[in-house]
PDB file of C-alpha atoms in Angstrom:
ATOM      1  CA  UNK A  60      18.472  -8.224  30.298  1.00 85.00           C
ATOM      2  CA  UNK A  61      18.336  -4.999  28.492  1.00 88.00           C
ATOM      3  CA  UNK A  62      17.359  -2.912  31.322  1.00 94.00           C
ATOM      4  CA  UNK A  63      14.084  -1.945  30.211  1.00 97.00           C
ATOM      5  CA  UNK A  64      11.252  -2.959  32.250  1.00 97.00           C
ATOM      6  CA  UNK A  65       7.391  -3.717  31.349  1.00 98.00           C
ATOM      7  CA  UNK A  66       4.585  -4.386  33.623  1.00 97.00           C
ATOM      8  CA  UNK A  67       2.246  -6.454  33.559  1.00 97.00           C
ATOM      9  CA  UNK A  68       3.669  -9.338  31.792  1.00 97.00           C
ATOM     10  CA  UNK A  69       0.269 -10.605  30.867  1.00 97.00           C
ATOM     11  CA  UNK A  70      -3.334  -8.865  30.841  1.00 97.00           C
ATOM     12  CA  UNK A  71      -6.449 -10.500  30.012  1.00 97.00           C
ATOM     13  CA  UNK A  72      -9.594  -8.306  29.480  1.00 97.00           C
ATOM     14  CA  UNK A  73     -12.842  -8.217  27.787  1.00 98.00           C
ATOM     15  CA  UNK A  74     -13.923  -6.357  24.707  1.00 98.00           C
ATOM     16  CA  UNK A  75     -14.790  -2.635  25.340  1.00 98.00           C
ATOM     17  CA  UNK A  76     -12.366  -2.398  28.406  1.00 98.00           C
ATOM     18  CA  UNK A  77      -9.468  -0.165  29.048  1.00 98.00           C
ATOM     19  CA  UNK A  78      -5.965  -1.044  29.988  1.00 98.00           C
ATOM     20  CA  UNK A  79      -2.734   0.810  30.878  1.00 98.00           C
ATOM     21  CA  UNK A  80       0.621  -0.723  30.020  1.00 98.00           C
ATOM     22  CA  UNK A  81       3.598   0.514  31.893  1.00 98.00           C
ATOM     23  CA  UNK A  82       7.315   0.940  30.774  1.00 98.00           C
ATOM     24  CA  UNK A  83      10.508   1.960  32.531  1.00 98.00           C
ATOM     25  CA  UNK A  84      13.393   2.752  30.233  1.00 97.00           C
ATOM     26  CA  UNK A  85      17.020   1.912  30.862  1.00 96.00           C
ATOM     27  CA  UNK A  86      18.612   4.207  33.171  1.00 95.00           C
ATOM     28  CA  UNK A  87      19.834   7.284  31.432  1.00 93.00           C
ATOM     29  CA  UNK A  88      17.688   6.789  28.343  1.00 95.00           C
ATOM     30  CA  UNK A  89      15.400   9.683  27.312  1.00 94.00           C
ATOM     31  CA  UNK A  90      13.322   8.187  24.400  1.00 94.00           C
ATOM     32  CA  UNK A  91      10.794   5.540  24.612  1.00 96.00           C
ATOM     33  CA  UNK A  92       9.100   3.681  21.663  1.00 96.00           C
ATOM     34  CA  UNK A  93       5.976   1.633  21.761  1.00 97.00           C
ATOM     35  CA  UNK A  94       5.308  -1.276  19.288  1.00 96.00           C
ATOM     36  CA  UNK A  95       2.644  -3.711  18.718  1.00 96.00           C
ATOM     37  CA  UNK A  96       3.528  -7.221  17.675  1.00 95.00           C
ATOM     38  CA  UNK A  97       0.879  -9.486  16.059  1.00 91.00           C
ATOM     39  CA  UNK A  98       1.044 -12.631  14.078  1.00 82.00           C
ATOM     40  CA  UNK A  99      -0.124 -11.122  10.939  1.00 80.00           C
ATOM     41  CA  UNK A 100       1.432  -7.743  11.256  1.00 81.00           C
ATOM     42  CA  UNK A 101       4.715  -8.355  12.731  1.00 87.00           C
ATOM     43  CA  UNK A 102       6.301  -5.529  14.786  1.00 92.00           C
ATOM     44  CA  UNK A 103       4.754  -2.233  14.089  1.00 93.00           C
ATOM     45  CA  UNK A 104       5.780   1.125  15.683  1.00 93.00           C
ATOM     46  CA  UNK A 105       3.256   2.909  17.392  1.00 95.00           C
ATOM     47  CA  UNK A 106       4.671   6.125  19.114  1.00 95.00           C
ATOM     48  CA  UNK A 107       7.882   7.463  20.375  1.00 94.00           C
ATOM     49  CA  UNK A 108       8.341   9.907  23.338  1.00 95.00           C
ATOM     50  CA  UNK A 109      11.497  11.761  23.963  1.00 94.00           C
ATOM     51  CA  UNK A 110      12.158  13.545  27.502  1.00 94.00           C
ATOM     52  CA  UNK A 111       8.389  13.747  28.077  1.00 95.00           C
ATOM     53  CA  UNK A 112       7.371  14.942  24.679  1.00 95.00           C
ATOM     54  CA  UNK A 113       5.647  13.116  21.723  1.00 94.00           C
ATOM     55  CA  UNK A 114       8.136  12.695  18.919  1.00 92.00           C
ATOM     56  CA  UNK A 115       6.789  10.675  16.382  1.00 91.00           C
ATOM     57  CA  UNK A 116       3.651   8.634  15.598  1.00 92.00           C
ATOM     58  CA  UNK A 117       3.354   5.480  13.756  1.00 91.00           C
ATOM     59  CA  UNK A 118       0.325   3.100  13.077  1.00 84.00           C
ATOM     60  CA  UNK A 119      -1.537   4.070  16.300  1.00 94.00           C
ATOM     61  CA  UNK A 120      -5.012   3.938  16.519  1.00 95.00           C
ATOM     62  CA  UNK A 121      -6.977   6.974  17.916  1.00 96.00           C
ATOM     63  CA  UNK A 122      -8.326   4.479  20.646  1.00 97.00           C
ATOM     64  CA  UNK A 123      -4.512   4.188  21.907  1.00 97.00           C
ATOM     65  CA  UNK A 124      -2.703   6.956  23.694  1.00 97.00           C
ATOM     66  CA  UNK A 125       0.509   7.170  25.565  1.00 97.00           C
ATOM     67  CA  UNK A 126       2.489   9.540  27.787  1.00 97.00           C
ATOM     68  CA  UNK A 127       5.904   9.881  29.310  1.00 98.00           C
ATOM     69  CA  UNK A 128       6.150  11.400  32.875  1.00 97.00           C
ATOM     70  CA  UNK A 129       8.988  13.535  34.570  1.00 96.00           C
ATOM     71  CA  UNK A 130      10.678  10.254  35.865  1.00 96.00           C
ATOM     72  CA  UNK A 131      10.754   9.059  32.139  1.00 96.00           C
ATOM     73  CA  UNK A 132       8.570   6.046  32.596  1.00 97.00           C
ATOM     74  CA  UNK A 133       5.818   5.655  29.995  1.00 98.00           C
ATOM     75  CA  UNK A 134       2.379   4.285  29.958  1.00 98.00           C
ATOM     76  CA  UNK A 135       0.271   3.142  26.974  1.00 98.00           C
ATOM     77  CA  UNK A 136      -3.438   3.415  27.296  1.00 98.00           C
ATOM     78  CA  UNK A 137      -5.697   1.147  25.279  1.00 98.00           C
ATOM     79  CA  UNK A 138      -9.372   1.736  25.224  1.00 97.00           C
ATOM     80  CA  UNK A 139     -12.571   0.398  23.737  1.00 97.00           C
ATOM     81  CA  UNK A 140     -10.539  -2.924  23.301  1.00 98.00           C
ATOM     82  CA  UNK A 141     -11.355  -5.083  20.438  1.00 97.00           C
ATOM     83  CA  UNK A 142     -10.562  -8.806  19.825  1.00 96.00           C
ATOM     84  CA  UNK A 143      -7.936  -7.730  17.196  1.00 95.00           C
ATOM     85  CA  UNK A 144      -5.983  -5.616  19.642  1.00 96.00           C
ATOM     86  CA  UNK A 145      -4.855  -8.965  21.279  1.00 96.00           C
ATOM     87  CA  UNK A 146      -0.950  -8.731  20.670  1.00 96.00           C
ATOM     88  CA  UNK A 147       2.166  -8.487  22.299  1.00 97.00           C
ATOM     89  CA  UNK A 148       3.158  -4.559  23.212  1.00 98.00           C
ATOM     90  CA  UNK A 149       6.798  -3.841  23.586  1.00 97.00           C
ATOM     91  CA  UNK A 150       8.405  -0.773  24.683  1.00 97.00           C
ATOM     92  CA  UNK A 151      12.079   0.172  23.836  1.00 97.00           C
ATOM     93  CA  UNK A 152      14.379   2.821  24.801  1.00 96.00           C
ATOM     94  CA  UNK A 153      17.611   4.587  23.869  1.00 92.00           C
ATOM     95  CA  UNK A 154      19.444   7.733  24.693  1.00 88.00           C
ATOM     96  CA  UNK A 155      20.389   8.760  21.127  1.00 77.00           C
ATOM     97  CA  UNK A 156      21.260   7.103  18.088  1.00 73.00           C
ATOM     98  CA  UNK A 157      19.178   4.406  15.891  1.00 80.00           C
ATOM     99  CA  UNK A 158      19.670   1.092  18.012  1.00 87.00           C
ATOM    100  CA  UNK A 159      16.770   0.461  20.381  1.00 93.00           C
ATOM    101  CA  UNK A 160      16.776  -1.678  23.395  1.00 95.00           C
ATOM    102  CA  UNK A 161      13.445  -3.638  23.924  1.00 97.00           C
ATOM    103  CA  UNK A 162      11.777  -4.745  27.115  1.00 97.00           C
ATOM    104  CA  UNK A 163      10.028  -8.160  27.739  1.00 97.00           C
ATOM    105  CA  UNK A 164       6.771  -7.127  26.452  1.00 97.00           C
ATOM    106  CA  UNK A 165       3.292  -7.292  27.927  1.00 98.00           C
ATOM    107  CA  UNK A 166       0.985  -9.793  26.288  1.00 97.00           C
ATOM    108  CA  UNK A 167      -2.604  -8.690  26.064  1.00 97.00           C
ATOM    109  CA  UNK A 168      -5.520 -10.979  25.505  1.00 97.00           C
ATOM    110  CA  UNK A 169      -8.963  -9.450  24.620  1.00 97.00           C
ATOM    111  CA  UNK A 170     -11.657 -12.054  25.037  1.00 96.00           C
TER     112      UNK A 170
ATOM    113  CA  UNK B 203       4.643  -4.261  -1.224  1.00 75.00           C
ATOM    114  CA  UNK B 204       6.320  -4.115   2.294  1.00 83.00           C
ATOM    115  CA  UNK B 205       9.287  -1.765   2.867  1.00 89.00           C
ATOM    116  CA  UNK B 206      11.321  -4.528   4.373  1.00 92.00           C
ATOM    117  CA  UNK B 207      11.052  -8.079   3.282  1.00 93.00           C
ATOM    118  CA  UNK B 208      12.282 -11.367   5.090  1.00 94.00           C
ATOM    119  CA  UNK B 209      11.722 -14.893   4.306  1.00 88.00           C
ATOM    120  CA  UNK B 210       9.649 -16.169   7.327  1.00 87.00           C
ATOM    121  CA  UNK B 211      11.177 -19.774   7.032  1.00 87.00           C
ATOM    122  CA  UNK B 212      11.314 -21.805   9.204  1.00 92.00           C
ATOM    123  CA  UNK B 213      15.329 -22.583   8.534  1.00 95.00           C
ATOM    124  CA  UNK B 214      16.185 -25.756  10.052  1.00 96.00           C
ATOM    125  CA  UNK B 215      20.076 -26.487  10.127  1.00 96.00           C
ATOM    126  CA  UNK B 216      22.242 -29.106  11.906  1.00 97.00           C
ATOM    127  CA  UNK B 217      24.201 -27.959  14.754  1.00 97.00           C
ATOM    128  CA  UNK B 218      27.568 -26.687  13.592  1.00 97.00           C
ATOM    129  CA  UNK B 219      26.314 -25.383  10.167  1.00 97.00           C
ATOM    130  CA  UNK B 220      26.323 -21.603   9.053  1.00 97.00           C
ATOM    131  CA  UNK B 221      23.059 -20.049   9.325  1.00 97.00           C
ATOM    132  CA  UNK B 222      22.415 -17.466   6.512  1.00 96.00           C
ATOM    133  CA  UNK B 223      19.645 -14.828   6.949  1.00 97.00           C
ATOM    134  CA  UNK B 224      18.729 -12.018   4.659  1.00 95.00           C
ATOM    135  CA  UNK B 225      16.565  -9.099   4.067  1.00 95.00           C
ATOM    136  CA  UNK B 226      15.792  -6.755   1.241  1.00 95.00           C
ATOM    137  CA  UNK B 227      14.580  -3.377   1.316  1.00 93.00           C
ATOM    138  CA  UNK B 228      13.075  -0.920  -0.993  1.00 90.00           C
ATOM    139  CA  UNK B 229      13.689   2.659   0.199  1.00 85.00           C
ATOM    140  CA  UNK B 230      17.118   3.961  -0.296  1.00 82.00           C
ATOM    141  CA  UNK B 231      16.370   6.459   2.570  1.00 82.00           C
ATOM    142  CA  UNK B 232      17.278   3.594   4.975  1.00 81.00           C
ATOM    143  CA  UNK B 233      20.797   3.851   6.023  1.00 83.00           C
ATOM    144  CA  UNK B 234      21.139   2.109   9.542  1.00 90.00           C
ATOM    145  CA  UNK B 235      20.691  -1.695   9.940  1.00 93.00           C
ATOM    146  CA  UNK B 236      20.109  -3.885  12.755  1.00 94.00           C
ATOM    147  CA  UNK B 237      19.512  -7.525  13.630  1.00 97.00           C
ATOM    148  CA  UNK B 238      17.620  -8.759  16.493  1.00 97.00           C
ATOM    149  CA  UNK B 239      17.161 -12.026  17.989  1.00 97.00           C
ATOM    150  CA  UNK B 240      13.834 -12.872  19.571  1.00 96.00           C
ATOM    151  CA  UNK B 241      13.000 -15.870  21.607  1.00 95.00           C
ATOM    152  CA  UNK B 242       9.438 -17.261  21.863  1.00 91.00           C
ATOM    153  CA  UNK B 243       7.351 -14.833  23.882  1.00 86.00           C
ATOM    154  CA  UNK B 244      10.437 -12.556  24.782  1.00 92.00           C
ATOM    155  CA  UNK B 245      11.661  -9.209  23.560  1.00 95.00           C
ATOM    156  CA  UNK B 246      13.834  -8.652  20.567  1.00 96.00           C
ATOM    157  CA  UNK B 247      17.420  -8.631  21.529  1.00 96.00           C
ATOM    158  CA  UNK B 248      19.806  -6.325  19.704  1.00 94.00           C
ATOM    159  CA  UNK B 249      22.410  -8.522  18.037  1.00 95.00           C
ATOM    160  CA  UNK B 250      24.204  -6.390  15.542  1.00 93.00           C
ATOM    161  CA  UNK B 251      23.977  -2.749  14.248  1.00 92.00           C
ATOM    162  CA  UNK B 252      25.794  -1.316  11.220  1.00 90.00           C
ATOM    163  CA  UNK B 253      25.552   1.614   9.048  1.00 85.00           C
ATOM    164  CA  UNK B 254      27.834   1.340   6.352  1.00 82.00           C
ATOM    165  CA  UNK B 255      28.196  -1.129   3.329  1.00 85.00           C
ATOM    166  CA  UNK B 256      30.401  -4.092   3.954  1.00 88.00           C
ATOM    167  CA  UNK B 257      30.993  -6.616   6.492  1.00 91.00           C
ATOM    168  CA  UNK B 258      30.846  -6.414  10.551  1.00 93.00           C
ATOM    169  CA  UNK B 259      31.870  -9.211  12.623  1.00 95.00           C
ATOM    170  CA  UNK B 260      30.882  -9.815  16.178  1.00 94.00           C
ATOM    171  CA  UNK B 261      32.012 -13.358  17.614  1.00 96.00           C
ATOM    172  CA  UNK B 262      30.138 -16.007  15.652  1.00 97.00           C
ATOM    173  CA  UNK B 263      27.834 -13.306  14.011  1.00 97.00           C
ATOM    174  CA  UNK B 264      28.716 -11.295  10.776  1.00 97.00           C
ATOM    175  CA  UNK B 265      26.328  -8.682   9.443  1.00 96.00           C
ATOM    176  CA  UNK B 266      26.805  -7.779   5.818  1.00 95.00           C
ATOM    177  CA  UNK B 267      25.212  -4.714   4.050  1.00 94.00           C
ATOM    178  CA  UNK B 268      24.893  -4.090   0.310  1.00 93.00           C
ATOM    179  CA  UNK B 269      23.371  -0.582  -0.226  1.00 90.00           C
ATOM    180  CA  UNK B 270      23.585  -0.751  -3.802  1.00 90.00           C
ATOM    181  CA  UNK B 271      21.400  -3.871  -3.824  1.00 92.00           C
ATOM    182  CA  UNK B 272      19.293  -2.788  -0.911  1.00 92.00           C
ATOM    183  CA  UNK B 273      20.254  -6.340   0.622  1.00 93.00           C
ATOM    184  CA  UNK B 274      21.543  -7.194   4.071  1.00 95.00           C
ATOM    185  CA  UNK B 275      22.550 -10.414   5.451  1.00 96.00           C
ATOM    186  CA  UNK B 276      23.351 -12.000   8.883  1.00 97.00           C
ATOM    187  CA  UNK B 277      25.532 -15.085   9.185  1.00 97.00           C
ATOM    188  CA  UNK B 278      25.791 -17.236  12.261  1.00 97.00           C
ATOM    189  CA  UNK B 279      28.917 -19.668  12.220  1.00 97.00           C
ATOM    190  CA  UNK B 280      29.124 -22.675  14.364  1.00 97.00           C
ATOM    191  CA  UNK B 281      25.455 -22.641  14.919  1.00 97.00           C
ATOM    192  CA  UNK B 282      24.250 -24.053  18.460  1.00 97.00           C
ATOM    193  CA  UNK B 283      20.788 -25.201  19.617  1.00 97.00           C
ATOM    194  CA  UNK B 284      20.626 -22.161  21.517  1.00 96.00           C
ATOM    195  CA  UNK B 285      20.573 -20.178  18.487  1.00 97.00           C
ATOM    196  CA  UNK B 286      17.069 -21.362  17.731  1.00 97.00           C
ATOM    197  CA  UNK B 287      14.887 -18.148  17.504  1.00 97.00           C
ATOM    198  CA  UNK B 288      13.403 -15.846  15.146  1.00 96.00           C
ATOM    199  CA  UNK B 289      15.813 -13.249  13.612  1.00 97.00           C
ATOM    200  CA  UNK B 290      14.339  -9.936  12.740  1.00 96.00           C
ATOM    201  CA  UNK B 291      16.120  -7.289  10.699  1.00 96.00           C
ATOM    202  CA  UNK B 292      15.318  -3.796  11.409  1.00 94.00           C
ATOM    203  CA  UNK B 293      16.183  -0.650   9.216  1.00 91.00           C
ATOM    204  CA  UNK B 294      16.347   3.019  10.314  1.00 87.00           C
ATOM    205  CA  UNK B 295      16.079   5.956   7.945  1.00 80.00           C
ATOM    206  CA  UNK B 296      18.915   8.687   8.089  1.00 71.00           C
ATOM    207  CA  UNK B 297      16.180  11.107   9.359  1.00 72.00           C
ATOM    208  CA  UNK B 298      13.282  10.031  11.586  1.00 70.00           C
ATOM    209  CA  UNK B 299      12.651   8.069  14.590  1.00 73.00           C
ATOM    210  CA  UNK B 300      11.216   4.657  13.954  1.00 82.00           C
ATOM    211  CA  UNK B 301      12.690   1.265  13.046  1.00 89.00           C
ATOM    212  CA  UNK B 302      11.031  -0.721  10.348  1.00 91.00           C
ATOM    213  CA  UNK B 303      11.095  -4.455  11.093  1.00 93.00           C
ATOM    214  CA  UNK B 304      11.074  -7.427   8.564  1.00 94.00           C
ATOM    215  CA  UNK B 305       8.603 -10.062   9.520  1.00 93.00           C
ATOM    216  CA  UNK B 306      11.319 -12.229  10.962  1.00 94.00           C
ATOM    217  CA  UNK B 307      12.916 -15.668  10.095  1.00 96.00           C
ATOM    218  CA  UNK B 308      12.342 -18.569  12.299  1.00 95.00           C
ATOM    219  CA  UNK B 309      15.643 -20.577  12.789  1.00 97.00           C
ATOM    220  CA  UNK B 310      15.691 -23.987  14.181  1.00 97.00           C
ATOM    221  CA  UNK B 311      19.331 -25.608  15.026  1.00 97.00           C
ATOM    222  CA  UNK B 312      18.906 -29.266  15.477  1.00 96.00           C
ATOM    223  CA  UNK B 313      21.398 -30.977  18.029  1.00 94.00           C
TER     224      UNK B 313
END
């Protein structure tokens, strides 16, 4: 167990809908990273927050947004969902350094 | 061309054999190297982290980095059926915030 928690474990929703994924980092970690894992694209970095501020952006669609709250938990919001957004979404955390510790993921199914 | 290339496998070995995994990368700015293990539908678990050329050993696992050839390897000695998983290499630049992942190699250790 990495100490990173994610909820929900599984989400099933319809196209056009909006969902929110939640992540709590390891105790003491200030950075949260979001990744998307699909069969054809592998693990892709979406966005990083450090102590409440956006620090880096990757291949994140404009329909997606994230934030990190004062208690350091983070939420990833996905809107106007498309079939192609079906994937595993992971969050990872660290305090400093390069190694990142991943949560168990949220499996999103868009029908 | 992807920044990090990894043979997808599957790689099937008998129990007790040595598993040999590798990744190649194209960007010399990559300086920090990690190996993650991912069981089906679970989050990636950090196995090894290294930043210098040469070998690093941890129990049955040995990570090897050759920066001159832009080639990294992971060896698993005395493989067990519980080692059956997908192994992902992940690389971090000296500057920047994200991990760039290989596509993963699926390993199957047969009893």
